[in-house]
GROMACS .gro file of C-alpha atoms in nm:
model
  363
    1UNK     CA    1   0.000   0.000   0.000
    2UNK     CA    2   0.156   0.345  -0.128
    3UNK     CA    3   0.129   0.646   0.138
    4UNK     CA    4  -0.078   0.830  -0.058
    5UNK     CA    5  -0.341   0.562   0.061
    6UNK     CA    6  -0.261   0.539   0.425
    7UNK     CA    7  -0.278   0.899   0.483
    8UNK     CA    8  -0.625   0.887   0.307
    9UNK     CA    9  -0.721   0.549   0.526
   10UNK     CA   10  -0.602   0.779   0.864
   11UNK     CA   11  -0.800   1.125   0.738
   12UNK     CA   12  -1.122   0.953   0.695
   13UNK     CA   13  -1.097   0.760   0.987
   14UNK     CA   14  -1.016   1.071   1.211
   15UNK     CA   15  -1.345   1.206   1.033
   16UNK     CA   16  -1.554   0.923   1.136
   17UNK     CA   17  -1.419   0.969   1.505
   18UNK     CA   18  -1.537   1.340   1.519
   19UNK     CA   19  -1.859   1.281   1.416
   20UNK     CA   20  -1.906   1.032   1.608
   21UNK     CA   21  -1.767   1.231   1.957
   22UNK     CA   22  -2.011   1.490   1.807
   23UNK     CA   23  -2.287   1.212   1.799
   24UNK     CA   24  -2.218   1.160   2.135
   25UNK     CA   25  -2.163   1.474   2.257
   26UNK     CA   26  -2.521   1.619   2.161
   27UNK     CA   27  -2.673   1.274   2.298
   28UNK     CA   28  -2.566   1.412   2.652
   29UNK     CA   29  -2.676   1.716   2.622
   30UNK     CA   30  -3.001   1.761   2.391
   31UNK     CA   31  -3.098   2.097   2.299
   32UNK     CA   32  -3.460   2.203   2.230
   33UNK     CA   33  -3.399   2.504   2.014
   34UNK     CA   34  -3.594   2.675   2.265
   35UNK     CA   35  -3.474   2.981   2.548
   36UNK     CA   36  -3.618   3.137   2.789
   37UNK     CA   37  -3.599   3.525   2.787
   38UNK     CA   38  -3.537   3.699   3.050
   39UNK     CA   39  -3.905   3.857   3.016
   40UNK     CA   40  -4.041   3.513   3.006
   41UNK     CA   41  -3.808   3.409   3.339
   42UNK     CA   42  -3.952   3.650   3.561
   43UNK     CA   43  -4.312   3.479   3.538
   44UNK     CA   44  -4.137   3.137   3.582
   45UNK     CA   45  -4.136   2.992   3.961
   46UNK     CA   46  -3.871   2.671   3.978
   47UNK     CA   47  -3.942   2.432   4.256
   48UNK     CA   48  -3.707   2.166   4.388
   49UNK     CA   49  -3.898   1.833   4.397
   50UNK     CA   50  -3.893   1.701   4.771
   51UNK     CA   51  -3.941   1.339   4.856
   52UNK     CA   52  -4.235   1.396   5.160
   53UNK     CA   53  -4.480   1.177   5.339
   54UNK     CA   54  -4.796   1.146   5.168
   55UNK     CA   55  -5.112   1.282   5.311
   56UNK     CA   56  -5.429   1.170   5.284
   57UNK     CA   57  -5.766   1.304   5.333
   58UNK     CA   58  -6.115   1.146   5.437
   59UNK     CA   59  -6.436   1.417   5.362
   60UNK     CA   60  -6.699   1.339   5.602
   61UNK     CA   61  -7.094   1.484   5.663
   62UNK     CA   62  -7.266   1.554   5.948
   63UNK     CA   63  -7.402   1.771   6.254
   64UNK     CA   64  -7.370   2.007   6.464
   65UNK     CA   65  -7.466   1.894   6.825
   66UNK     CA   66  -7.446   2.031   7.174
   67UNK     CA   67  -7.178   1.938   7.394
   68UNK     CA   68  -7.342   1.602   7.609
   69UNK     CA   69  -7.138   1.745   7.909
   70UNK     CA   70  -7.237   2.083   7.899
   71UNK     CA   71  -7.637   1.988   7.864
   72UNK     CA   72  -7.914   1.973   8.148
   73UNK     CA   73  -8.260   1.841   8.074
   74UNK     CA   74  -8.505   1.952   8.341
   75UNK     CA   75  -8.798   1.764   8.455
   76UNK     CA   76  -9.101   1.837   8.647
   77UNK     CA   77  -9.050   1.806   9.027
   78UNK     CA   78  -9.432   1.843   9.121
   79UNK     CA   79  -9.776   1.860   8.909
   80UNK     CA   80 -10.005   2.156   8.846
   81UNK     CA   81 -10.053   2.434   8.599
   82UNK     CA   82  -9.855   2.665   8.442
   83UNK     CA   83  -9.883   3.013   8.530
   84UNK     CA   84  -9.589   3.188   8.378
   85UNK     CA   85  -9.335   3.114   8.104
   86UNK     CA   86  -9.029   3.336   8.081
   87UNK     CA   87  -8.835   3.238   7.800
   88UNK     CA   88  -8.852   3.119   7.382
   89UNK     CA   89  -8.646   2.889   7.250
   90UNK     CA   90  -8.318   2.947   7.171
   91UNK     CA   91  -8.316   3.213   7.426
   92UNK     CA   92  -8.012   3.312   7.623
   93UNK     CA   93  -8.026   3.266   8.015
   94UNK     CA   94  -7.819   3.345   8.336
   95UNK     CA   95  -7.798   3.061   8.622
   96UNK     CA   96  -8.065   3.112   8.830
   97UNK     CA   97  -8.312   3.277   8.597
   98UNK     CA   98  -8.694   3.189   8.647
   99UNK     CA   99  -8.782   3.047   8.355
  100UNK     CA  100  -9.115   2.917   8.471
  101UNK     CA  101  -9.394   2.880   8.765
  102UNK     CA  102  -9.659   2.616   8.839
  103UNK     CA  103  -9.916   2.671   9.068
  104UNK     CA  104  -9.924   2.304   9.267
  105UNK     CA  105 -10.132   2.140   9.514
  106UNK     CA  106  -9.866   1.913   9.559
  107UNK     CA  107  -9.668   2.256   9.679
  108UNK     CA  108  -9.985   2.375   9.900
  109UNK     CA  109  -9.923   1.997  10.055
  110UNK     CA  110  -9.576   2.096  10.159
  111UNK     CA  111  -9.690   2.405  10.280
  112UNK     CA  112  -9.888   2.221  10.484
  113UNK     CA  113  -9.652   2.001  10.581
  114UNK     CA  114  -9.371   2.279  10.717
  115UNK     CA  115  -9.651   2.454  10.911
  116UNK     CA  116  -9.751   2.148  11.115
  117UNK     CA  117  -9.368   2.050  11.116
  118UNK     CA  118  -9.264   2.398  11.257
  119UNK     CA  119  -9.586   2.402  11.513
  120UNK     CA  120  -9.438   2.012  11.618
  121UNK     CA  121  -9.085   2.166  11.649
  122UNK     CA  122  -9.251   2.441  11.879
  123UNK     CA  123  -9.421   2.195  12.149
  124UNK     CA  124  -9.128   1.936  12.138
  125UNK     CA  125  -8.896   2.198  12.218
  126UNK     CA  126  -9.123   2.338  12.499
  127UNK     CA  127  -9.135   1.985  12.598
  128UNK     CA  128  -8.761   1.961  12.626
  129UNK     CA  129  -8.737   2.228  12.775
  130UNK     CA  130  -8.947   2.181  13.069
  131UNK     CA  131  -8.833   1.841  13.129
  132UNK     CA  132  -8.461   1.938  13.177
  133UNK     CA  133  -8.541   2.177  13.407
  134UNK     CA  134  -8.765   1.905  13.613
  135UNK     CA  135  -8.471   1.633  13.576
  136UNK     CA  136  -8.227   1.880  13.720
  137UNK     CA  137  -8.530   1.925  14.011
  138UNK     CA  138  -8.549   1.536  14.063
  139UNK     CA  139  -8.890   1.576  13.918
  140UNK     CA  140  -8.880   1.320  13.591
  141UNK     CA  141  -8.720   1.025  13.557
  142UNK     CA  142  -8.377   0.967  13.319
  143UNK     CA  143  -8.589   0.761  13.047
  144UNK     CA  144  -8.874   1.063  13.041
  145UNK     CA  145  -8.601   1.324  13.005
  146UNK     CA  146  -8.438   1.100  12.771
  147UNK     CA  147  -8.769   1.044  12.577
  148UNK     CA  148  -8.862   1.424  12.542
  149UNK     CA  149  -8.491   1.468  12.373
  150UNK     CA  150  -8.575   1.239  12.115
  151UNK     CA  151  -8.918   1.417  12.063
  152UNK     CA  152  -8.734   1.710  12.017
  153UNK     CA  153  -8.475   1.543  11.745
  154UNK     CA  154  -8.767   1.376  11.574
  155UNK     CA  155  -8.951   1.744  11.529
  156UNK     CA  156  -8.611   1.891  11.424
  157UNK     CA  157  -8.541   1.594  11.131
  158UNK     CA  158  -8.897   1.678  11.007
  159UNK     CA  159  -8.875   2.067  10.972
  160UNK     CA  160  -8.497   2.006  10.795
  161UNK     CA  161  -8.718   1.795  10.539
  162UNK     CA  162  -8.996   2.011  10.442
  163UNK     CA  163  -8.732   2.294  10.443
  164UNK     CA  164  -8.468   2.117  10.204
  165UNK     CA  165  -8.750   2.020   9.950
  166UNK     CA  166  -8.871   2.410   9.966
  167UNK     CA  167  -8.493   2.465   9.837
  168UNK     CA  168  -8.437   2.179   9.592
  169UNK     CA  169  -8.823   2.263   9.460
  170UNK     CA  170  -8.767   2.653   9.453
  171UNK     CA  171  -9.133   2.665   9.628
  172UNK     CA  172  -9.264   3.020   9.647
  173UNK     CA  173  -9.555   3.174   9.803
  174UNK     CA  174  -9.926   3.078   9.723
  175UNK     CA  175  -9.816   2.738   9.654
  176UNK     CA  176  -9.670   2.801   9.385
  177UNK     CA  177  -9.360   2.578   9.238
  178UNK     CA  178  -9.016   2.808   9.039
  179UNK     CA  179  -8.825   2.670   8.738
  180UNK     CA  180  -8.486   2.781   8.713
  181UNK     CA  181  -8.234   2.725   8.525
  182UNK     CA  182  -7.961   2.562   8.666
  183UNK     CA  183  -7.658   2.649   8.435
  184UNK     CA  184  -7.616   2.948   8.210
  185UNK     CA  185  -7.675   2.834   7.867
  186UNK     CA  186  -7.945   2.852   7.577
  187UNK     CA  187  -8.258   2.709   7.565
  188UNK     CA  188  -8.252   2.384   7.327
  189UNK     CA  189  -8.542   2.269   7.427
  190UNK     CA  190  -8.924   2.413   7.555
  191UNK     CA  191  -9.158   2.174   7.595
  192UNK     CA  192  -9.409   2.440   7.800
  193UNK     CA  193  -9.683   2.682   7.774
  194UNK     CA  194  -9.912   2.884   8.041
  195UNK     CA  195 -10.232   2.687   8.130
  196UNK     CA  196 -10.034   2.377   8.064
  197UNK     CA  197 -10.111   2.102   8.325
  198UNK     CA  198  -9.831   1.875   8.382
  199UNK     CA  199  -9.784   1.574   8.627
  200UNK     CA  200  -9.466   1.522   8.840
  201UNK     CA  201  -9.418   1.181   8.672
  202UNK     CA  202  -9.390   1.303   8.332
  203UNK     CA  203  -9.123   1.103   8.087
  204UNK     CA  204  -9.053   1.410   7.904
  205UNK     CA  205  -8.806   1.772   8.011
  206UNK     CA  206  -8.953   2.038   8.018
  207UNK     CA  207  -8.643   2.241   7.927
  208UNK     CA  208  -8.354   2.158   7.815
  209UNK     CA  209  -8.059   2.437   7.881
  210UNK     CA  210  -7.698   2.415   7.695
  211UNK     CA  211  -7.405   2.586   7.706
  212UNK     CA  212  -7.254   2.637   7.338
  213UNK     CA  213  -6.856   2.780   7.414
  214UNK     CA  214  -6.747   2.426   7.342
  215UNK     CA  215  -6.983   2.186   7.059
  216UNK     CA  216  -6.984   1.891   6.892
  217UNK     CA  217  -6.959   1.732   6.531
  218UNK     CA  218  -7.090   1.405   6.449
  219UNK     CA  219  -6.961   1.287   6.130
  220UNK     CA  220  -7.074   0.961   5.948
  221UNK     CA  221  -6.855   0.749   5.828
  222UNK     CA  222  -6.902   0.484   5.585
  223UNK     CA  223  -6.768   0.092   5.609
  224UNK     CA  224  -6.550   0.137   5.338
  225UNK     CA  225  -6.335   0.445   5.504
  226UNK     CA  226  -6.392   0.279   5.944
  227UNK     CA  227  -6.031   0.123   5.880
  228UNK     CA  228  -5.858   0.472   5.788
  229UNK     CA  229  -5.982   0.688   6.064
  230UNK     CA  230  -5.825   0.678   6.428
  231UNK     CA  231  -5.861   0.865   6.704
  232UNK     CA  232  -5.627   1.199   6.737
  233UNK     CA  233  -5.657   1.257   6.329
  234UNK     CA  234  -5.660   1.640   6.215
  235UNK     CA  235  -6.021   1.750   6.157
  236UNK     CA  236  -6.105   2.079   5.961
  237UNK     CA  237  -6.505   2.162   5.955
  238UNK     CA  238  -6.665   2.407   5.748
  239UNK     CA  239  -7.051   2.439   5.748
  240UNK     CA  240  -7.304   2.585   5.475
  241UNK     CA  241  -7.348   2.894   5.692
  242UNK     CA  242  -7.001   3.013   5.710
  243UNK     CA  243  -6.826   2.808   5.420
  244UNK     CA  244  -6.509   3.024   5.415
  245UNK     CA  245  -6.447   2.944   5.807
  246UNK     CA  246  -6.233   2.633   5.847
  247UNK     CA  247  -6.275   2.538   6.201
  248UNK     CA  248  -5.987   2.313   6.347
  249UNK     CA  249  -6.037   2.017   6.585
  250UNK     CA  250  -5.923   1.651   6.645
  251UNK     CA  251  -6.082   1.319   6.617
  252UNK     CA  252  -6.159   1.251   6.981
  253UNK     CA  253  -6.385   0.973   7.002
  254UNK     CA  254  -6.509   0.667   6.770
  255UNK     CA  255  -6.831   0.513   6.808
  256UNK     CA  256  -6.755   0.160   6.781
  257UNK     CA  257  -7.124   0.067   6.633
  258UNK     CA  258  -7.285   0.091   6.299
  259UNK     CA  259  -7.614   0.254   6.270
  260UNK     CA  260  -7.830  -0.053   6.133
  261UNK     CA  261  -8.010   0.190   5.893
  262UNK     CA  262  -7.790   0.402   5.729
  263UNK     CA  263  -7.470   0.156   5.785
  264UNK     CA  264  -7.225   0.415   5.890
  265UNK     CA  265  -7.012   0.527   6.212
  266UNK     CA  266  -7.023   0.809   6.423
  267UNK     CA  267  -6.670   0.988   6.512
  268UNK     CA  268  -6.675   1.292   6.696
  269UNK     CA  269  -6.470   1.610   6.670
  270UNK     CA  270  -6.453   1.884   6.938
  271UNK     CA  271  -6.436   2.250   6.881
  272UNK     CA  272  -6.428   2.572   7.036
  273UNK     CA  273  -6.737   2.749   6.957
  274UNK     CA  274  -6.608   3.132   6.958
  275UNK     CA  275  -6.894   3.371   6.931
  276UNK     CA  276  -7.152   3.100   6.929
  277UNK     CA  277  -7.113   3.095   6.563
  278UNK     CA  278  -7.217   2.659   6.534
  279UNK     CA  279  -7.544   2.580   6.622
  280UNK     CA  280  -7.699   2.261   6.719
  281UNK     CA  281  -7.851   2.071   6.420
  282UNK     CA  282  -7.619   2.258   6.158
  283UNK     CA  283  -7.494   2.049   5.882
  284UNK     CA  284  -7.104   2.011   5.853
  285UNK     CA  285  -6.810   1.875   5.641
  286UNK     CA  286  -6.559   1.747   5.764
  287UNK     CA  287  -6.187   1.678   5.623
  288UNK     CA  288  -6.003   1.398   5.817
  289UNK     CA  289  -5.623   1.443   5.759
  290UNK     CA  290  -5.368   1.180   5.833
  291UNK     CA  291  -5.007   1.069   5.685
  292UNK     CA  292  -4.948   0.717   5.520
  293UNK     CA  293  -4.639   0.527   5.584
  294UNK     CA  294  -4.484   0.601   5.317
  295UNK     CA  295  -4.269   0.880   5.117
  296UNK     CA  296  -4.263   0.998   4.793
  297UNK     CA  297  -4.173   1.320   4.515
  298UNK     CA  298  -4.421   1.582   4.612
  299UNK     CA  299  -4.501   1.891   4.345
  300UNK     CA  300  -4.728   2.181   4.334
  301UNK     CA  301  -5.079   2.019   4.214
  302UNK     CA  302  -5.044   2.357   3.927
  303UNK     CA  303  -4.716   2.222   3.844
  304UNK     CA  304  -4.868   1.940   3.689
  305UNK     CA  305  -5.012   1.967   3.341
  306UNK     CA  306  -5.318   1.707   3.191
  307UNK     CA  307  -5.314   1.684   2.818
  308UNK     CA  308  -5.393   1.414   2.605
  309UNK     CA  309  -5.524   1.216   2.904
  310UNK     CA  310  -5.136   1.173   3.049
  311UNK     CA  311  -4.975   1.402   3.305
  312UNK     CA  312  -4.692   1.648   3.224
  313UNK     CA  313  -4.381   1.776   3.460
  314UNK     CA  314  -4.207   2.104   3.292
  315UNK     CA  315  -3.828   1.966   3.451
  316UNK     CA  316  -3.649   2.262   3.434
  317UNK     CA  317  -3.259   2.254   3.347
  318UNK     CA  318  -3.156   2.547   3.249
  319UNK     CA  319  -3.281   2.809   3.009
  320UNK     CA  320  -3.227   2.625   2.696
  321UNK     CA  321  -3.256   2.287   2.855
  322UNK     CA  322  -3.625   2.216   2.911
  323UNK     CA  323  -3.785   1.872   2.951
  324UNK     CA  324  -4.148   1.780   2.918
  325UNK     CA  325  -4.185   1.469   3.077
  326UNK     CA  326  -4.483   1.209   3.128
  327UNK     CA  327  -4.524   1.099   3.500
  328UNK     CA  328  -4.754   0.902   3.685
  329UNK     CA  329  -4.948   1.031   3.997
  330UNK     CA  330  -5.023   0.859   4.297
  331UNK     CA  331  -5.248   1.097   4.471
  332UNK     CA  332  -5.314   1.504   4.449
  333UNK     CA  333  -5.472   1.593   4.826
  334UNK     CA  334  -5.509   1.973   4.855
  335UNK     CA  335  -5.232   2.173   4.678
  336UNK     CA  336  -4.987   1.887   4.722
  337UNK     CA  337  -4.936   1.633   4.426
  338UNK     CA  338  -4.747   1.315   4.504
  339UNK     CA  339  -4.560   1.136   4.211
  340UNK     CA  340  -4.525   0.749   4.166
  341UNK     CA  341  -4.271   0.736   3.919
  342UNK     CA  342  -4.141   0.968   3.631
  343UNK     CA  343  -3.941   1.216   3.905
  344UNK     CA  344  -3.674   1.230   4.116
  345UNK     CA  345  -3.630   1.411   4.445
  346UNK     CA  346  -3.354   1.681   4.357
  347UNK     CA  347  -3.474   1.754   4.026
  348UNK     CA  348  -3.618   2.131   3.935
  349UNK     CA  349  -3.947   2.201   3.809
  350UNK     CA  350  -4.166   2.473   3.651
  351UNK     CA  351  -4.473   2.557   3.901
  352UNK     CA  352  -4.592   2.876   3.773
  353UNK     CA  353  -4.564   3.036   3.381
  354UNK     CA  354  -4.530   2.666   3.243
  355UNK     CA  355  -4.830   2.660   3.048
  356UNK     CA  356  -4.657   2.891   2.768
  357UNK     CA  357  -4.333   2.661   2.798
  358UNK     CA  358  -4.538   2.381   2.706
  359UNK     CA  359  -4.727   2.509   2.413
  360UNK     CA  360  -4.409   2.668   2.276
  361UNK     CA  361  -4.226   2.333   2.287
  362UNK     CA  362  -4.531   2.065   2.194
  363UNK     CA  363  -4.739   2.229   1.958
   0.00000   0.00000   0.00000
């Protein structure tokens, strides 16, 4: 082989080796053809992709209800009539407030009764009294001062009776039997009108009083969801009368039984009531939040574009070095979007001013 050929051989084999480190070289580093201007950058946000623990959500319905600790139901303590009603339902009252008065013979019996126990209490403490003085004298016997001291305890027992149900009935004068209330609270309940007769044995309150500074939500939960919820879980309520008002509690207790009609669950969350805003029998919705056991890469739910029934990730490089990449969701709860495969935690993505990114480099 002359040189002429070798040097020819060497030159087009040193050709073939630059093209192909030039192959090679662009394979690393693709180029779109696209920048970013510096216009266009300023409506960009880049977020780092985070590996987090997913969240997960449970939305719940149901009520409103008054605090079972904070409630008094209060029944009639003697028959008779109503004379006098003093409040409406859902009226505010102070302890102690009259809310009602029955006239009662069953009172005008316990008038009765104190009289003849105070006139007894009168004569057996006469009686007493004039047989110590004759024991001292020698007079009476031991047993008959003895027996006279017992007369007089027997009197006194009596009057502390009739006097303690005049306090635990609230008995006035003309035999006439108060209602008050025994806590501050609201009136739930009113079950009474003037003329009304009622009996002493009736099954039903006639008032039922509540304080509202601290309430109840019952949620329902259905068979499908009683594995996911335990007790301490993050609770946000909003209701239909103040829908921008998230209220924060805590799971704190789980009915263990299943309503045979509707098949669901009771759990209750607790909340501060601040201005009396929740009312008993208001309907509420209720977002259970917990963490699975598990982590993955999390991204801004707008970060994520739908097209063509796949999901997009803008993964940003640098200004000329922009990917749009498929990826496969696990779960979006709230703003938070967590990725099952298709990212990496450390990679940078577009969040805001993608949308014009994309268009410009898929149409």
């Amino acid at each position: 082989m002359n040189i002429k050929k070798i040097i020819l051989c060497v030159f087009i084999a040193a050709i073939f080796a630059l093209a192909s480190c030039e192959g090679a070289k662009k394979e690393e580093t693709p180029a779109t053809g696209f920048t970013i201007s510096d216009t266009m950058m300023k409506r960009i946000k880049i977020d780092t992709v985070k590996n987090t623990l997913v969240l997960n959500e449970i939305r719940l319905s149901g009520k409103v209800v008054a605090d079972e600790e904070k409630v008094l139901k209060i029944f009639p303590l003697a028959g008779g009539t109503v004379m006098e009603v003093n409040v409406e339902l859902g009226d505010y009252v102070e302890q102690g407030k009259v809310l009602a008065i029955i006239k009662s013979t069953e009172v005008a019996d316990y008038d009765r009764q104190l009289s003849d126990a105070q006139a007894n209490l009168q004569i057996a403490q006469k009686n007493a009294d004039v047989a110590a003085d004759m024991y001292k004298s020698k007079l009476v016997s031991e047993k008959e001062y003895i027996t006279s001291q017992r007369e007089l305890e027997k009197a006194k027992s009596e009057a502390t009776r009739i006097s303690e149900i005049f306090k635990i009935y609230n008995i006035g004068k003309n035999s006439q039997y108060i209602i008050k209330a025994p806590i501050a609270g609201f009136i739930l309940e009113k079950k009474i009108n003037s003329g009304m007769q009622i009996r002493s044995d009736m099954s039903e309150s006639l008032f039922t009083v509540s304080q509202l500074s601290d309430v109840w939500v019952l949620a329902n939960v259905y068979e499908s969801d009683i594995s996911k919820i335990n007790l301490g879980y993050e609770a946000s309520v909003t209701t239909l009368s103040y829908p921008d008002k998230i209220l924060k509690g805590k799971v704190d207790k789980i009915y263990n039984v299943l309503d045979p009609q509707s098949k669901v669950m009771k759990v209750r969350v607790k909340l501060a009531n601040e201005g009396n805003l929740l009312k008993p029998e208001m309907f509420a919705y209720v977002l259970v939040s917990f963490s699975e056991d598990k982590q993955l890469p999390s991204v801004p739910s707008k970060a994520v574009i739908f097209d063509k029934s796949k999901n997009f990730i803008m993964v940003y490089t640098d200004r000329s070095h922009i990917e749009t990449r498929e990826v496969e969701i696990y779960k979006s709860v709230g703003n938070i979007t967590y990725i099952k495969s298709g990212l990496k935690a450390g990679e940078r993505i577009m969040s805001e001013g993608h949308m014009l990114i994309y268009d410009q480099l898929n149409d």
